[in-house]
Short mmCIF file of C-alpha atoms in Angstrom, two decimals:
data_model
loop_
_atom_site.label_atom_id
_atom_site.label_comp_id
_atom_site.label_asym_id
_atom_site.label_seq_id
_atom_site.Cartn_x
_atom_site.Cartn_y
_atom_site.Cartn_z
CA UNK A 152 40.22 -18.46 33.36
CA UNK A 153 42.58 -15.54 34.03
CA UNK A 154 41.34 -11.92 34.42
CA UNK A 155 42.69 -9.08 32.37
CA UNK A 156 40.15 -8.79 29.56
CA UNK A 157 40.61 -5.30 28.10
CA UNK A 158 36.84 -4.87 27.73
CA UNK A 159 35.81 -6.55 30.99
CA UNK A 160 33.09 -4.89 33.10
CA UNK A 161 34.49 -3.79 36.39
CA UNK A 162 32.32 -3.65 39.54
CA UNK A 163 33.30 -2.21 42.88
CA UNK A 164 32.14 -3.83 46.13
CA UNK A 165 32.54 -2.07 49.51
CA UNK A 166 31.54 -3.60 52.82
CA UNK A 167 31.68 -2.34 56.38
CA UNK A 168 29.78 -2.48 59.69
CA UNK A 169 27.43 0.05 61.19
CA UNK A 170 26.37 0.04 64.86
CA UNK A 171 22.60 -0.35 65.36
CA UNK A 172 22.29 3.12 66.94
CA UNK A 173 23.80 4.72 63.86
CA UNK A 174 21.86 2.86 61.14
CA UNK A 175 19.42 5.69 60.45
CA UNK A 176 22.06 8.41 60.33
CA UNK A 177 24.29 6.27 58.12
CA UNK A 178 21.45 5.51 55.72
CA UNK A 179 20.53 9.20 55.41
CA UNK A 180 24.21 10.08 54.78
CA UNK A 181 24.51 7.36 52.12
CA UNK A 182 21.30 8.42 50.36
CA UNK A 183 22.45 12.12 50.28
CA UNK A 184 25.85 11.18 48.93
CA UNK A 185 24.47 8.72 46.32
CA UNK A 186 22.03 11.31 44.88
CA UNK A 187 20.85 9.68 41.63
CA UNK A 188 23.80 7.38 41.06
CA UNK A 189 22.84 3.70 40.54
CA UNK A 190 24.84 2.61 43.61
CA UNK A 191 23.18 -0.26 45.42
CA UNK A 192 23.21 -0.70 49.25
CA UNK A 193 22.63 -4.12 50.78
CA UNK A 194 22.50 -5.30 54.33
CA UNK A 195 23.09 -8.74 55.87
CA UNK A 196 19.76 -10.19 57.20
CA UNK A 197 21.03 -10.35 60.79
CA UNK A 198 23.47 -8.26 62.86
CA UNK A 199 26.78 -9.68 64.04
CA UNK A 200 27.37 -10.88 67.64
CA UNK A 201 28.07 -7.26 68.73
CA UNK A 202 24.81 -5.95 67.19
CA UNK A 203 26.50 -4.33 64.19
CA UNK A 204 24.99 -4.52 60.75
CA UNK A 205 27.12 -5.40 57.71
CA UNK A 206 26.36 -3.23 54.73
CA UNK A 207 27.63 -3.61 51.20
CA UNK A 208 27.73 -0.91 48.50
CA UNK A 209 27.84 -2.07 44.86
CA UNK A 210 29.13 0.38 42.30
CA UNK A 211 28.40 -0.45 38.63
CA UNK A 212 30.77 0.16 35.76
CA UNK A 213 31.24 3.89 35.21
CA UNK A 214 30.33 4.85 38.76
CA UNK A 215 33.27 3.76 40.79
CA UNK A 216 34.53 7.36 40.88
CA UNK A 217 31.75 8.07 43.38
CA UNK A 218 33.12 5.85 46.11
CA UNK A 219 35.28 8.45 47.85
CA UNK A 220 32.36 10.79 48.06
CA UNK A 221 30.15 8.16 49.62
CA UNK A 222 32.98 6.99 51.94
CA UNK A 223 33.40 10.53 53.24
CA UNK A 224 29.68 10.94 53.82
CA UNK A 225 29.28 7.78 55.90
CA UNK A 226 32.62 7.79 57.67
CA UNK A 227 31.47 9.15 61.07
CA UNK A 228 28.84 6.42 61.34
CA UNK A 229 31.01 3.39 60.72
CA UNK A 230 31.85 0.76 63.32
CA UNK A 231 34.61 -0.85 61.16
CA UNK A 232 36.96 -0.11 58.25
CA UNK A 233 35.60 0.00 54.76
CA UNK A 234 36.87 -2.90 52.65
CA UNK A 235 37.00 -2.12 48.97
CA UNK A 236 37.21 -4.90 46.41
CA UNK A 237 37.02 -4.85 42.59
CA UNK A 238 35.66 -7.68 40.47
CA UNK A 239 35.53 -8.26 36.71
CA UNK A 240 32.44 -9.71 35.12
CA UNK A 241 33.20 -13.21 33.65
CA UNK A 242 29.94 -13.81 31.84
#
């Protein structure tokens, strides 16, 4: 099935890596930037071979405009580029 539904729910997924020594600072920065927005933050259960943790932010419909604010807040703590992807809900 092709995308492009005019009323499709759009979600934003952002993933990146954080070095172990910066996890606490990055988490504080994320929480301060998120405030009360329903933005979820997930972490892979294990670090990568270099000891970096992969985090993923999930922005629900109507909250994707907050991504630049969160990106700026956590930028100094990142160990990789932020990868931003958009997905439409299929059902």
